[in-house]
């Protein structure tokens, strides 16, 4: 079971950050964030470098923090997508 900590995201929404579920980024981890306290519905990521919820994921699975530039590269890379 995930270690969830409730936090307030922009707009006043309560979300739940899983401190034990993360993806490795270039400057720090990206923690998985859920919209429910039972970890059933994923909401997004929180940047472990700057604590921002302002992150984006592209279709290749690349995650980037829009605040500090922390980046998680996709699991698989294909030159055809460049």
PDB file of C-alpha atoms in Angstrom, residues 18-50:
ATOM      1  CA  UNK A  18       2.647   8.701  -2.853  1.00  0.00           C
ATOM      2  CA  UNK A  19       6.075   9.178  -1.274  1.00  0.00           C
ATOM      3  CA  UNK A  20       7.035   5.600  -2.140  1.00  0.00           C
ATOM      4  CA  UNK A  21       5.998   5.733  -5.826  1.00  0.00           C
ATOM      5  CA  UNK A  22       8.209   7.803  -8.070  1.00  0.00           C
ATOM      6  CA  UNK A  23       9.937   8.059 -11.426  1.00  0.00           C
ATOM      7  CA  UNK A  24      13.569   9.148 -11.655  1.00  0.00           C
ATOM      8  CA  UNK A  25      14.121  12.630 -13.086  1.00  0.00           C
ATOM      9  CA  UNK A  26      17.249  14.552 -14.090  1.00  0.00           C
ATOM     10  CA  UNK A  27      17.150  16.820 -11.003  1.00  0.00           C
ATOM     11  CA  UNK A  28      15.020  14.776  -8.607  1.00  0.00           C
ATOM     12  CA  UNK A  29      12.169  12.265  -8.487  1.00  0.00           C
ATOM     13  CA  UNK A  30       8.647  12.726  -9.828  1.00  0.00           C
ATOM     14  CA  UNK A  31       6.213  11.472  -7.175  1.00  0.00           C
ATOM     15  CA  UNK A  32       2.957   9.870  -8.299  1.00  0.00           C
ATOM     16  CA  UNK A  33      -0.110  11.891  -7.248  1.00  0.00           C
ATOM     17  CA  UNK A  34      -3.604  10.453  -6.835  1.00  0.00           C
ATOM     18  CA  UNK A  35      -6.955  12.236  -6.714  1.00  0.00           C
ATOM     19  CA  UNK A  36      -8.352   9.729  -4.208  1.00  0.00           C
ATOM     20  CA  UNK A  37      -7.030   8.620  -0.825  1.00  0.00           C
ATOM     21  CA  UNK A  38      -7.241   4.942  -1.805  1.00  0.00           C
ATOM     22  CA  UNK A  39      -4.709   5.379  -4.657  1.00  0.00           C
ATOM     23  CA  UNK A  40      -7.163   4.218  -7.314  1.00  0.00           C
ATOM     24  CA  UNK A  41      -7.253   7.286  -9.558  1.00  0.00           C
ATOM     25  CA  UNK A  42      -3.958   8.769 -10.715  1.00  0.00           C
ATOM     26  CA  UNK A  43      -3.969  12.573 -10.962  1.00  0.00           C
ATOM     27  CA  UNK A  44      -0.420  13.345 -12.142  1.00  0.00           C
ATOM     28  CA  UNK A  45       3.044  13.987 -10.707  1.00  0.00           C
ATOM     29  CA  UNK A  46       4.713  16.285  -8.182  1.00  0.00           C
ATOM     30  CA  UNK A  47       8.273  17.337  -8.893  1.00  0.00           C
ATOM     31  CA  UNK A  48      10.619  16.245  -6.110  1.00  0.00           C
ATOM     32  CA  UNK A  49      13.135  18.946  -7.022  1.00  0.00           C
ATOM     33  CA  UNK A  50      10.913  22.023  -6.579  1.00  0.00           C
TER      34      UNK A  50
END
